[in-house]
mmCIF file of C-alpha atoms in Angstrom:
data_model
loop_
_atom_site.group_PDB
_atom_site.id
_atom_site.type_symbol
_atom_site.label_atom_id
_atom_site.label_comp_id
_atom_site.label_asym_id
_atom_site.label_seq_id
_atom_site.Cartn_x
_atom_site.Cartn_y
_atom_site.Cartn_z
ATOM 1 C CA MET N 1 24.254 13.510 4.168
ATOM 2 C CA SER N 2 21.731 10.710 3.895
ATOM 3 C CA LYS N 3 18.283 11.356 5.352
ATOM 4 C CA VAL N 4 18.312 7.898 6.903
ATOM 5 C CA PHE N 5 20.285 7.175 10.045
ATOM 6 C CA THR N 6 23.286 5.197 8.836
ATOM 7 C CA PRO N 7 26.239 4.025 10.963
ATOM 8 C CA GLY N 8 28.325 6.935 12.213
ATOM 9 C CA GLN N 9 25.678 9.571 11.566
ATOM 10 C CA LYS N 10 25.023 11.932 14.468
ATOM 11 C CA TYR N 11 21.590 11.943 16.055
ATOM 12 C CA ASP N 12 20.589 15.567 16.646
ATOM 13 C CA PRO N 13 17.196 15.659 18.413
ATOM 14 C CA ILE N 14 14.853 18.648 18.635
ATOM 15 C CA PRO N 15 12.041 19.349 21.133
ATOM 16 C CA TYR N 16 8.803 17.485 20.345
ATOM 17 C CA PRO N 17 6.938 19.655 17.792
ATOM 18 C CA ASP N 18 3.267 19.992 16.909
ATOM 19 C CA ARG N 19 2.039 18.921 20.312
ATOM 20 C CA GLN N 20 -1.737 18.503 20.565
ATOM 21 C CA ASP N 21 -3.374 19.369 23.865
ATOM 22 C CA LEU N 22 -6.969 18.299 23.268
ATOM 23 C CA SER N 23 -9.729 17.900 25.788
ATOM 24 C CA VAL N 24 -11.092 14.418 26.430
ATOM 25 C CA GLU N 25 -14.314 15.453 24.729
ATOM 26 C CA GLU N 26 -12.479 16.620 21.602
ATOM 27 C CA MET N 27 -10.404 13.433 21.493
ATOM 28 C CA ILE N 28 -13.524 11.272 21.655
ATOM 29 C CA LYS N 29 -15.216 13.402 18.989
ATOM 30 C CA ARG N 30 -12.260 13.174 16.605
ATOM 31 C CA SER N 31 -11.790 9.438 17.082
ATOM 32 C CA ALA N 32 -15.483 8.836 16.387
ATOM 33 C CA GLU N 33 -15.384 11.028 13.272
ATOM 34 C CA PHE N 34 -12.357 9.169 11.964
ATOM 35 C CA TYR N 35 -14.099 5.830 12.510
ATOM 36 C CA VAL N 36 -17.121 7.024 10.529
ATOM 37 C CA ALA N 37 -14.856 8.259 7.711
ATOM 38 C CA ILE N 38 -12.682 5.142 7.470
ATOM 39 C CA GLN N 39 -15.746 2.880 7.466
ATOM 40 C CA LYS N 40 -16.510 4.341 4.051
ATOM 41 C CA ARG N 41 -13.313 2.922 2.562
ATOM 42 C CA HIS N 42 -13.992 -0.121 0.395
ATOM 43 C CA SER N 43 -11.871 -2.263 -1.881
ATOM 44 C CA THR N 44 -13.294 -2.767 -5.346
ATOM 45 C CA ARG N 45 -12.172 -4.477 -8.543
ATOM 46 C CA GLU N 46 -14.190 -2.250 -10.851
ATOM 47 C CA PHE N 47 -12.515 1.065 -11.615
ATOM 48 C CA SER N 48 -13.321 3.854 -14.030
ATOM 49 C CA ASP N 49 -10.684 5.411 -16.246
ATOM 50 C CA THR N 50 -11.526 8.902 -14.938
ATOM 51 C CA PRO N 51 -8.236 10.832 -14.679
ATOM 52 C CA VAL N 52 -6.795 11.719 -11.277
ATOM 53 C CA ALA N 53 -4.618 14.801 -10.809
ATOM 54 C CA ARG N 54 -0.965 13.899 -10.273
ATOM 55 C CA GLU N 55 -0.761 16.420 -7.422
ATOM 56 C CA VAL N 56 -3.262 14.343 -5.441
ATOM 57 C CA ILE N 57 -1.048 11.259 -5.781
ATOM 58 C CA GLU N 58 2.057 13.237 -4.890
ATOM 59 C CA ASN N 59 0.470 14.630 -1.725
ATOM 60 C CA CYS N 60 -0.646 11.148 -0.664
ATOM 61 C CA LEU N 61 2.844 9.765 -1.270
ATOM 62 C CA LYS N 62 4.322 12.509 0.876
ATOM 63 C CA ALA N 63 1.874 11.540 3.606
ATOM 64 C CA ALA N 64 3.001 7.910 3.312
ATOM 65 C CA GLY N 65 6.585 9.046 3.656
ATOM 66 C CA THR N 66 5.906 10.382 7.147
ATOM 67 C CA ALA N 67 5.361 6.839 8.453
ATOM 68 C CA PRO N 68 7.638 5.514 11.213
ATOM 69 C CA SER N 69 10.250 2.941 10.244
ATOM 70 C CA GLY N 70 12.959 0.794 11.781
ATOM 71 C CA ALA N 71 15.982 2.985 12.573
ATOM 72 C CA ASN N 72 14.323 5.652 10.372
ATOM 73 C CA HIS N 73 15.691 3.889 7.289
ATOM 74 C CA GLN N 74 12.418 4.380 5.401
ATOM 75 C CA PRO N 75 12.880 1.101 3.470
ATOM 76 C CA TRP N 76 10.268 1.692 0.790
ATOM 77 C CA HIS N 77 9.922 2.945 -2.748
ATOM 78 C CA PHE N 78 6.667 3.859 -4.470
ATOM 79 C CA CYS N 79 6.744 3.350 -8.241
ATOM 80 C CA VAL N 80 3.771 5.208 -9.743
ATOM 81 C CA VAL N 81 2.647 3.729 -13.053
ATOM 82 C CA ARG N 82 0.257 5.555 -15.351
ATOM 83 C CA ASP N 83 1.767 4.666 -18.749
ATOM 84 C CA PRO N 84 -0.773 2.426 -20.567
ATOM 85 C CA GLU N 85 1.930 0.219 -22.091
ATOM 86 C CA ILE N 86 3.558 -0.474 -18.746
ATOM 87 C CA LYS N 87 0.183 -1.146 -17.124
ATOM 88 C CA ALA N 88 -0.568 -3.617 -19.914
ATOM 89 C CA LYS N 89 2.735 -5.425 -19.297
ATOM 90 C CA ILE N 90 1.944 -5.630 -15.594
ATOM 91 C CA ARG N 91 -1.493 -7.079 -16.328
ATOM 92 C CA VAL N 92 -0.123 -9.730 -18.682
ATOM 93 C CA ALA N 93 2.518 -10.842 -16.179
ATOM 94 C CA ALA N 94 0.149 -10.708 -13.194
ATOM 95 C CA GLU N 95 -2.517 -12.765 -14.960
ATOM 96 C CA GLU N 96 0.092 -15.363 -15.913
ATOM 97 C CA GLU N 97 0.999 -15.777 -12.245
ATOM 98 C CA GLU N 98 -2.674 -15.843 -11.277
ATOM 99 C CA ARG N 99 -3.406 -18.649 -13.746
ATOM 100 C CA ALA N 100 -0.652 -20.700 -12.149
ATOM 101 C CA PHE N 101 -2.001 -19.831 -8.703
ATOM 102 C CA TYR N 102 -5.585 -20.830 -9.427
ATOM 103 C CA GLY N 103 -4.467 -23.735 -11.602
ATOM 104 C CA GLY N 104 -2.679 -25.687 -8.900
ATOM 105 C CA ARG N 105 -0.142 -23.589 -7.032
ATOM 106 C CA ALA N 106 -2.605 -22.559 -4.318
ATOM 107 C CA ALA N 107 -3.843 -25.020 -1.713
ATOM 108 C CA GLU N 108 -7.531 -25.970 -1.850
ATOM 109 C CA GLU N 109 -8.092 -24.338 1.548
ATOM 110 C CA TRP N 110 -6.784 -21.021 0.196
ATOM 111 C CA LEU N 111 -8.975 -21.197 -2.884
ATOM 112 C CA ASN N 112 -12.010 -21.978 -0.733
ATOM 113 C CA ALA N 113 -11.271 -18.893 1.390
ATOM 114 C CA LEU N 114 -11.152 -16.718 -1.748
ATOM 115 C CA ALA N 115 -14.266 -18.177 -3.346
ATOM 116 C CA PRO N 116 -16.816 -15.927 -1.552
ATOM 117 C CA LEU N 117 -14.940 -12.857 -2.809
ATOM 118 C CA GLY N 118 -15.447 -13.778 -6.449
ATOM 119 C CA THR N 119 -11.808 -13.364 -7.483
ATOM 120 C CA ASP N 120 -10.428 -15.017 -10.606
ATOM 121 C CA THR N 121 -7.506 -14.849 -13.008
ATOM 122 C CA GLU N 122 -8.763 -11.828 -14.960
ATOM 123 C CA LYS N 123 -7.411 -8.478 -13.732
ATOM 124 C CA PRO N 124 -8.732 -5.743 -16.068
ATOM 125 C CA PHE N 125 -8.450 -3.154 -13.288
ATOM 126 C CA LEU N 126 -4.687 -3.201 -13.778
ATOM 127 C CA GLU N 127 -5.231 -1.391 -17.078
ATOM 128 C CA THR N 128 -8.443 0.523 -16.390
ATOM 129 C CA ALA N 129 -7.465 2.383 -13.209
ATOM 130 C CA PRO N 130 -5.531 5.587 -13.904
ATOM 131 C CA TYR N 131 -2.741 4.700 -11.469
ATOM 132 C CA LEU N 132 -0.942 1.638 -10.212
ATOM 133 C CA ILE N 133 1.347 2.318 -7.280
ATOM 134 C CA ILE N 134 3.857 -0.505 -6.974
ATOM 135 C CA VAL N 135 5.150 -0.576 -3.418
ATOM 136 C CA PHE N 136 8.682 -1.931 -3.112
ATOM 137 C CA ALA N 137 10.403 -2.890 0.136
ATOM 138 C CA GLU N 138 14.143 -2.192 0.361
ATOM 139 C CA ARG N 139 15.818 -5.337 1.672
ATOM 140 C CA TYR N 140 18.990 -3.322 2.220
ATOM 141 C CA GLY N 141 19.971 0.266 1.549
ATOM 142 C CA VAL N 142 22.546 1.574 -0.925
ATOM 143 C CA LEU N 143 24.364 4.884 -0.446
ATOM 144 C CA GLU N 144 25.462 7.127 -3.314
ATOM 145 C CA ASP N 145 29.011 5.718 -3.168
ATOM 146 C CA GLY N 146 27.675 2.168 -3.542
ATOM 147 C CA GLU N 147 28.139 1.191 0.104
ATOM 148 C CA THR N 148 25.321 -0.953 1.447
ATOM 149 C CA PHE N 149 23.729 -0.956 4.880
ATOM 150 C CA LYS N 150 21.225 -3.151 6.681
ATOM 151 C CA ASN N 151 17.574 -2.165 6.967
ATOM 152 C CA TYR N 152 15.460 -3.199 9.938
ATOM 153 C CA TYR N 153 11.811 -4.268 10.225
ATOM 154 C CA VAL N 154 11.483 -3.890 6.469
ATOM 155 C CA ASN N 155 8.079 -5.516 6.016
ATOM 156 C CA GLU N 156 6.631 -3.910 9.133
ATOM 157 C CA SER N 157 7.842 -0.451 8.119
ATOM 158 C CA THR N 158 6.679 -0.798 4.525
ATOM 159 C CA GLY N 159 3.312 -2.085 5.704
ATOM 160 C CA ILE N 160 2.814 0.925 7.980
ATOM 161 C CA ALA N 161 3.721 3.333 5.156
ATOM 162 C CA THR N 162 1.307 1.536 2.832
ATOM 163 C CA GLY N 163 -1.436 1.920 5.445
ATOM 164 C CA PHE N 164 -0.727 5.646 5.604
ATOM 165 C CA LEU N 165 -0.942 5.780 1.797
ATOM 166 C CA ILE N 166 -4.259 3.915 1.601
ATOM 167 C CA ASN N 167 -5.744 6.197 4.249
ATOM 168 C CA ALA N 168 -4.470 9.331 2.479
ATOM 169 C CA LEU N 169 -5.918 8.195 -0.860
ATOM 170 C CA HIS N 170 -9.273 7.416 0.751
ATOM 171 C CA SER N 171 -9.293 10.800 2.469
ATOM 172 C CA SER N 172 -8.736 12.345 -0.965
ATOM 173 C CA GLY N 173 -11.849 10.690 -2.371
ATOM 174 C CA LEU N 174 -10.174 7.788 -4.185
ATOM 175 C CA SER N 175 -10.734 4.055 -4.091
ATOM 176 C CA THR N 176 -7.964 1.479 -3.789
ATOM 177 C CA LEU N 177 -7.368 -2.223 -4.182
ATOM 178 C CA THR N 178 -4.398 -4.123 -2.789
ATOM 179 C CA HIS N 179 -3.297 -6.724 -5.319
ATOM 180 C CA THR N 180 -0.581 -9.283 -4.649
ATOM 181 C CA PRO N 181 0.020 -11.729 -7.502
ATOM 182 C CA ASN N 182 2.410 -14.396 -6.288
ATOM 183 C CA PRO N 183 5.289 -14.269 -7.033
ATOM 184 C CA MET N 184 5.871 -10.628 -8.002
ATOM 185 C CA LYS N 185 9.466 -10.773 -9.207
ATOM 186 C CA PHE N 186 8.366 -9.582 -12.651
ATOM 187 C CA LEU N 187 7.661 -6.117 -11.202
ATOM 188 C CA ASN N 188 11.352 -5.371 -10.698
ATOM 189 C CA GLU N 189 11.979 -5.854 -14.401
ATOM 190 C CA VAL N 190 8.855 -4.070 -15.627
ATOM 191 C CA CYS N 191 9.396 -1.100 -13.280
ATOM 192 C CA GLU N 192 13.200 -1.115 -13.705
ATOM 193 C CA ARG N 193 13.833 -1.353 -9.960
ATOM 194 C CA PRO N 194 17.141 -2.590 -8.470
ATOM 195 C CA SER N 195 17.682 -6.038 -6.999
ATOM 196 C CA ASN N 196 17.835 -4.764 -3.406
ATOM 197 C CA GLU N 197 14.106 -4.003 -3.640
ATOM 198 C CA LYS N 198 11.336 -6.585 -3.394
ATOM 199 C CA ALA N 199 7.786 -5.943 -4.613
ATOM 200 C CA PHE N 200 5.491 -5.625 -1.590
ATOM 201 C CA LEU N 201 2.151 -5.122 -3.339
ATOM 202 C CA ILE N 202 0.346 -3.396 -6.193
ATOM 203 C CA LEU N 203 -2.001 -0.630 -5.074
ATOM 204 C CA VAL N 204 -4.664 0.045 -7.699
ATOM 205 C CA VAL N 205 -5.860 3.654 -7.442
ATOM 206 C CA GLY N 206 -8.736 5.568 -9.008
ATOM 207 C CA HIS N 207 -12.457 6.190 -8.887
ATOM 208 C CA PRO N 208 -14.881 3.265 -8.687
ATOM 209 C CA ALA N 209 -16.813 2.458 -11.850
ATOM 210 C CA GLU N 210 -20.492 3.336 -11.991
ATOM 211 C CA ASP N 211 -21.342 -0.366 -11.696
ATOM 212 C CA ALA N 212 -18.677 -1.118 -9.075
ATOM 213 C CA VAL N 213 -19.558 -3.684 -6.434
ATOM 214 C CA ILE N 214 -17.956 -5.012 -3.289
ATOM 215 C CA PRO N 215 -18.213 -8.538 -1.886
ATOM 216 C CA LYS N 216 -20.677 -8.918 0.952
ATOM 217 C CA LYS N 217 -17.999 -10.583 3.019
ATOM 218 C CA SER N 218 -15.944 -7.390 2.998
ATOM 219 C CA GLN N 219 -18.758 -5.655 4.850
ATOM 220 C CA ILE N 220 -18.581 -8.121 7.740
ATOM 221 C CA LYS N 221 -15.936 -6.874 10.115
ATOM 222 C CA LYS N 222 -15.064 -8.211 13.531
ATOM 223 C CA GLU N 223 -16.669 -6.497 16.483
ATOM 224 C CA LEU N 224 -14.426 -4.671 18.923
ATOM 225 C CA ASN N 225 -14.594 -7.456 21.512
ATOM 226 C CA GLU N 226 -13.599 -10.002 18.850
ATOM 227 C CA MET N 227 -10.476 -8.200 17.661
ATOM 228 C CA SER N 228 -9.179 -6.573 20.836
ATOM 229 C CA SER N 229 -8.617 -7.099 24.527
ATOM 230 C CA PHE N 230 -7.988 -4.628 27.315
ATOM 231 C CA LEU N 231 -5.783 -5.801 30.184
#
């Protein structure tokens, strides 16, 4: 039986498990502690080649897999790349797309928005970092007998799972970078993924280099009153 809810499958609910009955004080304390911890997450483009234990990556992937999804179809696949030859192929293809992007494909407004971040066509981190996690979104599902079924809220579900993954990796002491060369069709071929999957993003994973930097702009976040409203 498939672990996703497909047509005709019986829904067999259980009582809500793992209930947390926390005091207001404890809830405030935990939320504040999480905010302090997540503030320390930064994207960087300078990674070291320091190895990372596979078990760490596996645990973080399992955490990502607990994310909610449309109809519980879990429309994602995480392709973990650590082979140097495959990483090199990804870099070559990604830089080719980036040269086209910076060379005329992108609108001037977009390039102006990227300018303060210091990005360019060179992506050495794709080879230096010990892991690349290629996140694929399943446009539709395929059962073992070849029958297909529709997935729902694919991008939303995959985005939530990716957020879980980034948080889990940060909590494990690792740095990440979300990289989205456009288009990313080459990743299906390089990673040998089926046509029902579409590359969502490349997550670069590892430890920051000793001389790693972050753009100043990334430290400027919206204040609470700028990004939220209470009705």
